[in-house]
Coordinates of C-alpha atoms in Angstrom, one line a residue:
X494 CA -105.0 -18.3 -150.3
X495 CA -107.6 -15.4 -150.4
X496 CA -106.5 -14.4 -147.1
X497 CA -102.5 -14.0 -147.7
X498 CA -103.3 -12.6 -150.8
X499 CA -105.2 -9.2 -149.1
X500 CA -102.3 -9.4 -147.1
X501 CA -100.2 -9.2 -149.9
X502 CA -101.8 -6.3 -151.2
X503 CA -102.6 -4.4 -148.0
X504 CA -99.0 -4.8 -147.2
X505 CA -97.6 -3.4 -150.9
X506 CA -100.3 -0.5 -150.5
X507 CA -98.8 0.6 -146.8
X508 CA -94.9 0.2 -148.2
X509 CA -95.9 2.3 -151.4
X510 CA -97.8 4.7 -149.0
X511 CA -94.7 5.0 -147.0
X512 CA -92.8 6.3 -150.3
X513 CA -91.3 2.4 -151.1
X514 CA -90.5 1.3 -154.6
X515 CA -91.9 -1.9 -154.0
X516 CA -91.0 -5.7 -156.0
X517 CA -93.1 -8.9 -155.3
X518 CA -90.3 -11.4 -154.9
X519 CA -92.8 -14.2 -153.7
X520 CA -92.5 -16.7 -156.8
X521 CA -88.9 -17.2 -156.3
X522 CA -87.4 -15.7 -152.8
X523 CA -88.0 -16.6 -149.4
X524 CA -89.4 -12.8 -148.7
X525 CA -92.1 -11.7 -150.7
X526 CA -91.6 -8.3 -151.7
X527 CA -88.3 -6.5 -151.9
X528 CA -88.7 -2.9 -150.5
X529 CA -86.5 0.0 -151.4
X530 CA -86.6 3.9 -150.7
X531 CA -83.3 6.3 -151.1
X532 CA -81.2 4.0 -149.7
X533 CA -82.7 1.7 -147.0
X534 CA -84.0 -1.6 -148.0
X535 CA -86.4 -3.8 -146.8
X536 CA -87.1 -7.4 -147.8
X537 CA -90.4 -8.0 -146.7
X538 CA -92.2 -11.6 -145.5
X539 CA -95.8 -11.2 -145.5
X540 CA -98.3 -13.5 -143.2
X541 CA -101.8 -12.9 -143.5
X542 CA -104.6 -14.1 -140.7
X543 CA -107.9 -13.9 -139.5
X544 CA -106.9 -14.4 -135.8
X545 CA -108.0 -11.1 -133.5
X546 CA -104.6 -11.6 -131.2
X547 CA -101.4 -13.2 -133.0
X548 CA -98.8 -14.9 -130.7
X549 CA -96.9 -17.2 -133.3
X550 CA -96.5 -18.0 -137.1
X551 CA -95.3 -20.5 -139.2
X552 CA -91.5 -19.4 -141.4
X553 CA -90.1 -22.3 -143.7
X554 CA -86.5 -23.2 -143.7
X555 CA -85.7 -20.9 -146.4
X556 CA -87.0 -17.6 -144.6
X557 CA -85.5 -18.7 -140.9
X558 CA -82.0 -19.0 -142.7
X559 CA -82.5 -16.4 -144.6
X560 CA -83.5 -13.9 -141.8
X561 CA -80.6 -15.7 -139.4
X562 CA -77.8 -14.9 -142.1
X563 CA -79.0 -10.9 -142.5
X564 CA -79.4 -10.0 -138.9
X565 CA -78.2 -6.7 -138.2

């Protein structure tokens, strides 16, 4: 939990950097913040590790239908 959490905030601090308005949506959306500056917005999954080199992670349903459904 630690760990995602840092992510969490690392992530909020970049977007906000970045000029984002930034909402944590994590308690009750499959994305965990929603993302918005002028008129572009982002809805953001976070995943947090410890790994040096990533090749995979773990989305639930809700986020793989979710991200199938807004593709671009």
């Amino acid at each position: 939990m630690a760990i995602e959490q840092r992510a969490m905030t690392m992530s909020k601090a970049w977007l906000e950097a970045a000029g984002f308005s930034v909402t944590d949506t994590s308690k009750n959306s499959p994305v965990d913040f929603l993302a918005v500056k002028d008129q572009e917005q982002l809805k953001v999954e976070v995943k947090g590790t410890t790994a040096q080199e990533v090749s995979s992670f773990f989305m639930t349903k809700n986020e793989v239908t979710l991200h199938r459904t807004e593709i671009r």
